[in-house]
Amino acid sequence: MGKTLAEKVWDEHVVRSAPGEPDLLYIDLHLLHEVTSPQAFDGLRLAGRRVRRPDLTLATEDHNVPTVDWDKPIADPVSRLQVETLRKNAAEFGVRLHPLGDVEQGIVHVVGPQLGLTQPGMTIVCGDSHTSTHGAFGAIAFGIGTSEVEHVLATQTLMQARPRTMAVTIDGSLPPGVTAKDLVLTLIAHTGTGGGQGYIVEYRGQAIEELSMEGRMTVCNMSIEWGAKAGMIAPDQKTFDYIEGKPEAPRGADWDAAVAHWKTLVTDDDAVFDAEIVLDAAEMTPFVTWGTNPGQGVPLGAAVPAPDSFEDTDDQVAARNALTYMGLEAGTPMRDIRVDTVFVGSCTNGRIEDLRLAAEILQGHRVADGTRLLVVPGSVRVRLQAEAEGLHQVFTDAGAEWRGAGCSMCLGMNPDQLAPGERSASTSNRNFEGRQGKGGRTHLVSVPVAAATAVRGTLSSPADLQPAHTEA
Amino acid sequence: MEPFTTHTGVGVPLRRSNVDTDQIIPAVYLKRVTRTGFEDGLFAAWRNDPDFVLNKPEYAAGSVLVAGPDFGTGSSREHAVWALQNHGFRVVVSSRFADIFRGNSGKAGLLAAQVDEKVVQRLWDHLEAHPGSVVTVDLESRTVRAGEGADAIEDSFDIDDYTRWRLLEGLDDIGITLGHEDVVTAFEAARPSWKPVTA
Ligand code: SF4
């Protein structure tokens, strides 16, 4: 019997397996950031252990960093201590770090791919659940806890039970204006937040093949939002083209050897998945969330659902709680919902392609009165690229705030937070209660919906916009 | 790590599904660089509500949390496990755990006991009818027990064999792996040269 992509990559990394025990898996790349690593380094120090492979480890600062005044010391003393602790640990243990102010600094899941460190067939881990993003390149990539971070630092391996595999096949093509984000939000609403639990998921089918690498990253990024262990996509020519020439990509004979191997990383025709989901891309439309978990979403053209419309009593209770928290009435058309803040950014939608798309829609428009638009590039490289293309000019002309790189309002560990009761349309990945600030209310949206919403002040798609005043 | 064999303690009924790790501990509380002191952030948003179960004196000493399905979804933060432990919880009972949360619990020594949904329901009813009553979780026999007489609840829970063994023995994963260092070294010698390095 053939193997699935996930099985091939997994098997290539098994260092040791024994009956009744989890596999010992070799880790090709370990990414670190300031929030989930301090206790792991402490553990090493206490046990007198070293980092086994600093040369397979990379750290950056992203969760706490300010997106303004990044050349000054971090104002919040607790955030500053966490960032300084990472700097101390990186220096002490010999780990490469891209700190605030460095041109390679940014959200850890934007930095890996843009350096070319994220490659097909790798195992990649990070103390961050959205590590699944890197699966877009055909890697097995998943988030781990701090005890596991310590384990990888000390041993460059992880103990992991072999997951089951699932195929998510998206047939057909996405209609114009419908993005990877809408695709994955539709999928999560279909499966619920626990639907992928215990699986490594392979996204496949025409719509997935047609996505850009950025779009594929958006889909894989949100795998964790429906409970999957990891999401991955078989590498193809698009993947190779994206990697070629990046700073850490293989070169010369190494490149040829790598590509030859990468081409074998596809699911065999006779391989069997443990589960399968099939959806039709042609039926998808802009999709937005109304509730407090990423599975509570509807098409933008629909209305806030009534809790009683759910079959399951748990879902009814969850919907009732969500509507109370979100301050919404069942039956309200989603398009009537007023938004105070629009956030474009995060490891889901903070790459250059996302900013280009936002700028294209905002061109010639103004952000609505009473609404603020925050545009936060995923990395310094993305910021510089956007500025080279003049995108920042489009944003500031429209009245948006153009910021420095980091996680920012995705989780509000830095000063970019919603005030209690404030409502956002956000291109990030989580609408949990308080995620963007205590009492804040989050609607997850795609980049085009975010941009159009900023212009109209209510949840909107670009189709709702009046033609822009184009300059002569 | 302390070995875990059996635990009896006050049960806390948390009648919620999809309790994500942002609820267990919001991001603003994650800035400490130690493993202790996170109890102040535990369920921070809900602690403002006087009716929230942990604010009721009967449940204040709770050590066995009984929650709805999909407990621990979302962020990978192990701080969620530490916050529960720092508060005094030794066990979480739920009908379904998110993978990363379950993994983190096993590593940090918090028992994540997966039971049938009906068992959660019965425990909730029992703990609400008898606030402050105890639940016993026996890892050796994989059973959870509460109540007495005709209404007594006794059922089995699921936990994978390996995690159970490690918890029973109080073993440290890193120590176990370092025992296989020669196999790791051999594996490294065979890695393709084109794999990327950061240094
Ligand atoms: S952008 Fe958001 S989801 Fe992504 S790593 Fe940062 S905090 Fe996590």
mmCIF file with all atom_site columns, C-alpha atoms in Angstrom, chain A residues 12-13 15-16 22 26 28 35 38-39 49 52-57 64 76 78-79 82 85 96 117 119 121-122 127-129 143-148 150-151 155 157 159 193 197-198 248 254 257-258 261-262 293 314 411-413 430 432-433 435 438, chain B residues 16-18 20 22-23 27-28 30-35 38 45-46 48 69-70 73-79 82 96-100 102 104 107-108 117 162 172-178 180-181 183-185 187-188 191 193-199:
data_model
loop_
_atom_site.group_PDB
_atom_site.id
_atom_site.type_symbol
_atom_site.label_atom_id
_atom_site.label_alt_id
_atom_site.label_comp_id
_atom_site.label_asym_id
_atom_site.label_entity_id
_atom_site.label_seq_id
_atom_site.pdbx_PDB_ins_code
_atom_site.Cartn_x
_atom_site.Cartn_y
_atom_site.Cartn_z
_atom_site.occupancy
_atom_site.B_iso_or_equiv
_atom_site.pdbx_formal_charge
_atom_site.auth_seq_id
_atom_site.auth_comp_id
_atom_site.auth_asym_id
_atom_site.auth_atom_id
_atom_site.pdbx_PDB_model_num
ATOM 1   C CA . GLU A 1 12  ? 11.708  9.980  7.263  1.00 0.00 ? 12  GLU A CA 1
ATOM 2   C CA . HIS A 1 13  ? 12.070  11.533 10.726 1.00 0.00 ? 13  HIS A CA 1
ATOM 3   C CA . VAL A 1 15  ? 14.706  8.197  15.082 1.00 0.00 ? 15  VAL A CA 1
ATOM 4   C CA . ARG A 1 16  ? 13.356  5.408  17.209 1.00 0.00 ? 16  ARG A CA 1
ATOM 5   C CA . PRO A 1 22  ? 5.356   7.287  20.990 1.00 0.00 ? 22  PRO A CA 1
ATOM 6   C CA . TYR A 1 26  ? 13.840  14.252 14.648 1.00 0.00 ? 26  TYR A CA 1
ATOM 7   C CA . ASP A 1 28  ? 14.710  19.834 11.402 1.00 0.00 ? 28  ASP A CA 1
ATOM 8   C CA . VAL A 1 35  ? 6.601   34.061 25.266 1.00 0.00 ? 35  VAL A CA 1
ATOM 9   C CA . PRO A 1 38  ? 11.907  31.432 29.022 1.00 0.00 ? 38  PRO A CA 1
ATOM 10  C CA . GLN A 1 39  ? 10.822  28.532 31.240 1.00 0.00 ? 39  GLN A CA 1
ATOM 11  C CA . ARG A 1 49  ? 21.993  20.936 29.731 1.00 0.00 ? 49  ARG A CA 1
ATOM 12  C CA . ARG A 1 52  ? 21.908  20.255 21.180 1.00 0.00 ? 52  ARG A CA 1
ATOM 13  C CA . ARG A 1 53  ? 21.637  21.924 17.758 1.00 0.00 ? 53  ARG A CA 1
ATOM 14  C CA . PRO A 1 54  ? 21.730  25.725 17.931 1.00 0.00 ? 54  PRO A CA 1
ATOM 15  C CA . ASP A 1 55  ? 22.289  25.531 14.165 1.00 0.00 ? 55  ASP A CA 1
ATOM 16  C CA . LEU A 1 56  ? 18.757  24.168 13.704 1.00 0.00 ? 56  LEU A CA 1
ATOM 17  C CA . THR A 1 57  ? 17.232  26.782 15.974 1.00 0.00 ? 57  THR A CA 1
ATOM 18  C CA . ASN A 1 64  ? 5.203   41.559 22.807 1.00 0.00 ? 64  ASN A CA 1
ATOM 19  C CA . ASP A 1 76  ? 5.815   47.942 29.335 1.00 0.00 ? 76  ASP A CA 1
ATOM 20  C CA . VAL A 1 78  ? 6.949   43.098 31.885 1.00 0.00 ? 78  VAL A CA 1
ATOM 21  C CA . SER A 1 79  ? 7.035   42.810 28.098 1.00 0.00 ? 79  SER A CA 1
ATOM 22  C CA . GLN A 1 82  ? 10.356  38.848 28.508 1.00 0.00 ? 82  GLN A CA 1
ATOM 23  C CA . THR A 1 85  ? 15.159  37.293 28.739 1.00 0.00 ? 85  THR A CA 1
ATOM 24  C CA . ARG A 1 96  ? 20.551  33.017 16.305 1.00 0.00 ? 96  ARG A CA 1
ATOM 25  C CA . LEU A 1 117 ? 14.259  28.057 6.047  1.00 0.00 ? 117 LEU A CA 1
ATOM 26  C CA . GLN A 1 119 ? 11.221  23.753 3.033  1.00 0.00 ? 119 GLN A CA 1
ATOM 27  C CA . GLY A 1 121 ? 9.639   17.446 3.815  1.00 0.00 ? 121 GLY A CA 1
ATOM 28  C CA . MET A 1 122 ? 10.903  19.052 7.019  1.00 0.00 ? 122 MET A CA 1
ATOM 29  C CA . GLY A 1 127 ? 6.013   26.942 20.956 1.00 0.00 ? 127 GLY A CA 1
ATOM 30  C CA . ASP A 1 128 ? 3.117   28.418 19.050 1.00 0.00 ? 128 ASP A CA 1
ATOM 31  C CA . SER A 1 129 ? 0.023   26.704 17.715 1.00 0.00 ? 129 SER A CA 1
ATOM 32  C CA . GLY A 1 143 ? 2.853   23.853 17.795 1.00 0.00 ? 143 GLY A CA 1
ATOM 33  C CA . ILE A 1 144 ? 4.261   22.524 21.048 1.00 0.00 ? 144 ILE A CA 1
ATOM 34  C CA . GLY A 1 145 ? 4.160   23.510 24.713 1.00 0.00 ? 145 GLY A CA 1
ATOM 35  C CA . THR A 1 146 ? 7.033   24.846 26.743 1.00 0.00 ? 146 THR A CA 1
ATOM 36  C CA . SER A 1 147 ? 8.016   21.451 28.219 1.00 0.00 ? 147 SER A CA 1
ATOM 37  C CA . GLU A 1 148 ? 8.345   20.203 24.660 1.00 0.00 ? 148 GLU A CA 1
ATOM 38  C CA . GLU A 1 150 ? 12.777  22.322 26.396 1.00 0.00 ? 150 GLU A CA 1
ATOM 39  C CA . HIS A 1 151 ? 12.802  18.743 25.097 1.00 0.00 ? 151 HIS A CA 1
ATOM 40  C CA . THR A 1 155 ? 17.584  16.644 22.289 1.00 0.00 ? 155 THR A CA 1
ATOM 41  C CA . THR A 1 157 ? 13.769  15.385 18.997 1.00 0.00 ? 157 THR A CA 1
ATOM 42  C CA . MET A 1 159 ? 8.201   12.135 21.478 1.00 0.00 ? 159 MET A CA 1
ATOM 43  C CA . THR A 1 193 ? -13.540 23.484 16.241 1.00 0.00 ? 193 THR A CA 1
ATOM 44  C CA . GLN A 1 197 ? -8.603  16.541 16.279 1.00 0.00 ? 197 GLN A CA 1
ATOM 45  C CA . GLY A 1 198 ? -5.848  13.921 16.166 1.00 0.00 ? 198 GLY A CA 1
ATOM 46  C CA . GLU A 1 248 ? 18.681  30.021 3.274  1.00 0.00 ? 248 GLU A CA 1
ATOM 47  C CA . ASP A 1 254 ? 22.254  20.943 -3.260 1.00 0.00 ? 254 ASP A CA 1
ATOM 48  C CA . ALA A 1 257 ? 19.252  17.159 -4.901 1.00 0.00 ? 257 ALA A CA 1
ATOM 49  C CA . ALA A 1 258 ? 16.671  18.889 -2.729 1.00 0.00 ? 258 ALA A CA 1
ATOM 50  C CA . HIS A 1 261 ? 13.650  14.666 -3.208 1.00 0.00 ? 261 HIS A CA 1
ATOM 51  C CA . TRP A 1 262 ? 10.837  17.206 -2.803 1.00 0.00 ? 262 TRP A CA 1
ATOM 52  C CA . ASN A 1 293 ? -14.840 30.636 18.238 1.00 0.00 ? 293 ASN A CA 1
ATOM 53  C CA . ASP A 1 314 ? -24.084 22.422 23.585 1.00 0.00 ? 314 ASP A CA 1
ATOM 54  C CA . LEU A 1 411 ? -3.555  38.850 20.589 1.00 0.00 ? 411 LEU A CA 1
ATOM 55  C CA . GLY A 1 412 ? -3.021  42.201 22.265 1.00 0.00 ? 412 GLY A CA 1
ATOM 56  C CA . MET A 1 413 ? 0.123   41.448 24.264 1.00 0.00 ? 413 MET A CA 1
ATOM 57  C CA . ARG A 1 430 ? -8.961  33.816 16.653 1.00 0.00 ? 430 ARG A CA 1
ATOM 58  C CA . PHE A 1 432 ? -12.036 34.095 21.356 1.00 0.00 ? 432 PHE A CA 1
ATOM 59  C CA . GLU A 1 433 ? -13.455 36.241 24.150 1.00 0.00 ? 433 GLU A CA 1
ATOM 60  C CA . ARG A 1 435 ? -8.376  37.720 22.455 1.00 0.00 ? 435 ARG A CA 1
ATOM 61  C CA . LYS A 1 438 ? -10.438 42.432 27.464 1.00 0.00 ? 438 LYS A CA 1
ATOM 62  C CA . ARG B 2 16  ? -18.927 25.255 29.251 1.00 0.00 ? 16  ARG B CA 1
ATOM 63  C CA . SER B 2 17  ? -17.755 23.700 26.025 1.00 0.00 ? 17  SER B CA 1
ATOM 64  C CA . ASN B 2 18  ? -14.905 25.026 23.893 1.00 0.00 ? 18  ASN B CA 1
ATOM 65  C CA . ASP B 2 20  ? -10.009 27.807 24.836 1.00 0.00 ? 20  ASP B CA 1
ATOM 66  C CA . ASP B 2 22  ? -7.276  32.351 25.929 1.00 0.00 ? 22  ASP B CA 1
ATOM 67  C CA . GLN B 2 23  ? -10.110 31.860 28.453 1.00 0.00 ? 23  GLN B CA 1
ATOM 68  C CA . ALA B 2 27  ? -2.378  36.659 26.776 1.00 0.00 ? 27  ALA B CA 1
ATOM 69  C CA . VAL B 2 28  ? -1.681  39.674 28.992 1.00 0.00 ? 28  VAL B CA 1
ATOM 70  C CA . LEU B 2 30  ? 1.704   35.373 29.907 1.00 0.00 ? 30  LEU B CA 1
ATOM 71  C CA . LYS B 2 31  ? 4.544   37.786 30.450 1.00 0.00 ? 31  LYS B CA 1
ATOM 72  C CA . ARG B 2 32  ? 6.128   36.086 33.453 1.00 0.00 ? 32  ARG B CA 1
ATOM 73  C CA . VAL B 2 33  ? 9.377   34.221 32.830 1.00 0.00 ? 33  VAL B CA 1
ATOM 74  C CA . THR B 2 34  ? 8.773   31.677 35.641 1.00 0.00 ? 34  THR B CA 1
ATOM 75  C CA . ARG B 2 35  ? 6.499   28.634 35.891 1.00 0.00 ? 35  ARG B CA 1
ATOM 76  C CA . PHE B 2 38  ? -0.105  32.213 36.926 1.00 0.00 ? 38  PHE B CA 1
ATOM 77  C CA . ALA B 2 45  ? -12.385 37.402 32.424 1.00 0.00 ? 45  ALA B CA 1
ATOM 78  C CA . TRP B 2 46  ? -14.885 35.168 34.157 1.00 0.00 ? 46  TRP B CA 1
ATOM 79  C CA . ASN B 2 48  ? -15.253 39.300 37.499 1.00 0.00 ? 48  ASN B CA 1
ATOM 80  C CA . PRO B 2 69  ? -16.023 19.110 25.284 1.00 0.00 ? 69  PRO B CA 1
ATOM 81  C CA . ASP B 2 70  ? -13.096 20.687 23.398 1.00 0.00 ? 70  ASP B CA 1
ATOM 82  C CA . THR B 2 73  ? -8.415  24.551 22.253 1.00 0.00 ? 73  THR B CA 1
ATOM 83  C CA . GLY B 2 74  ? -6.459  27.387 20.663 1.00 0.00 ? 74  GLY B CA 1
ATOM 84  C CA . SER B 2 75  ? -3.073  28.688 21.673 1.00 0.00 ? 75  SER B CA 1
ATOM 85  C CA . SER B 2 76  ? -0.286  26.249 22.590 1.00 0.00 ? 76  SER B CA 1
ATOM 86  C CA . ARG B 2 77  ? 0.503   28.139 25.789 1.00 0.00 ? 77  ARG B CA 1
ATOM 87  C CA . GLU B 2 78  ? 1.535   25.687 28.502 1.00 0.00 ? 78  GLU B CA 1
ATOM 88  C CA . HIS B 2 79  ? 0.813   28.584 30.852 1.00 0.00 ? 79  HIS B CA 1
ATOM 89  C CA . TRP B 2 82  ? 0.499   25.960 34.854 1.00 0.00 ? 82  TRP B CA 1
ATOM 90  C CA . ARG B 2 96  ? -12.704 15.910 24.604 1.00 0.00 ? 96  ARG B CA 1
ATOM 91  C CA . PHE B 2 97  ? -9.376  17.720 24.911 1.00 0.00 ? 97  PHE B CA 1
ATOM 92  C CA . ALA B 2 98  ? -7.473  19.695 22.314 1.00 0.00 ? 98  ALA B CA 1
ATOM 93  C CA . ASP B 2 99  ? -4.295  17.842 21.332 1.00 0.00 ? 99  ASP B CA 1
ATOM 94  C CA . ILE B 2 100 ? -1.707  20.385 22.435 1.00 0.00 ? 100 ILE B CA 1
ATOM 95  C CA . ARG B 2 102 ? -3.506  17.225 26.425 1.00 0.00 ? 102 ARG B CA 1
ATOM 96  C CA . ASN B 2 104 ? 1.142   19.876 27.736 1.00 0.00 ? 104 ASN B CA 1
ATOM 97  C CA . LYS B 2 107 ? 4.357   16.805 30.382 1.00 0.00 ? 107 LYS B CA 1
ATOM 98  C CA . ALA B 2 108 ? 3.594   19.116 33.283 1.00 0.00 ? 108 ALA B CA 1
ATOM 99  C CA . GLU B 2 117 ? -20.066 13.036 27.636 1.00 0.00 ? 117 GLU B CA 1
ATOM 100 C CA . TYR B 2 162 ? 2.470   5.927  27.688 1.00 0.00 ? 162 TYR B CA 1
ATOM 101 C CA . ASP B 2 172 ? 11.006  13.203 32.913 1.00 0.00 ? 172 ASP B CA 1
ATOM 102 C CA . ASP B 2 173 ? 10.821  12.891 29.121 1.00 0.00 ? 173 ASP B CA 1
ATOM 103 C CA . ILE B 2 174 ? 14.133  14.585 28.474 1.00 0.00 ? 174 ILE B CA 1
ATOM 104 C CA . GLY B 2 175 ? 15.947  12.138 30.720 1.00 0.00 ? 175 GLY B CA 1
ATOM 105 C CA . ILE B 2 176 ? 14.315  9.220  28.880 1.00 0.00 ? 176 ILE B CA 1
ATOM 106 C CA . THR B 2 177 ? 15.326  10.616 25.476 1.00 0.00 ? 177 THR B CA 1
ATOM 107 C CA . LEU B 2 178 ? 18.893  11.403 26.501 1.00 0.00 ? 178 LEU B CA 1
ATOM 108 C CA . HIS B 2 180 ? 18.819  7.145  23.497 1.00 0.00 ? 180 HIS B CA 1
ATOM 109 C CA . GLU B 2 181 ? 21.404  9.738  22.540 1.00 0.00 ? 181 GLU B CA 1
ATOM 110 C CA . VAL B 2 183 ? 20.446  6.646  18.147 1.00 0.00 ? 183 VAL B CA 1
ATOM 111 C CA . VAL B 2 184 ? 19.912  10.391 17.723 1.00 0.00 ? 184 VAL B CA 1
ATOM 112 C CA . THR B 2 185 ? 23.552  10.898 16.833 1.00 0.00 ? 185 THR B CA 1
ATOM 113 C CA . PHE B 2 187 ? 20.289  9.609  12.754 1.00 0.00 ? 187 PHE B CA 1
ATOM 114 C CA . GLU B 2 188 ? 21.974  13.010 12.487 1.00 0.00 ? 188 GLU B CA 1
ATOM 115 C CA . ARG B 2 191 ? 20.700  13.593 7.338  1.00 0.00 ? 191 ARG B CA 1
ATOM 116 C CA . SER B 2 193 ? 23.508  17.827 3.488  1.00 0.00 ? 193 SER B CA 1
ATOM 117 C CA . TRP B 2 194 ? 21.060  20.193 1.792  1.00 0.00 ? 194 TRP B CA 1
ATOM 118 C CA . LYS B 2 195 ? 18.811  20.478 4.822  1.00 0.00 ? 195 LYS B CA 1
ATOM 119 C CA . PRO B 2 196 ? 18.909  24.104 5.987  1.00 0.00 ? 196 PRO B CA 1
ATOM 120 C CA . VAL B 2 197 ? 20.839  25.376 8.982  1.00 0.00 ? 197 VAL B CA 1
ATOM 121 C CA . THR B 2 198 ? 20.425  28.668 10.826 1.00 0.00 ? 198 THR B CA 1
ATOM 122 C CA . ALA B 2 199 ? 24.078  29.145 11.661 1.00 0.00 ? 199 ALA B CA 1
#
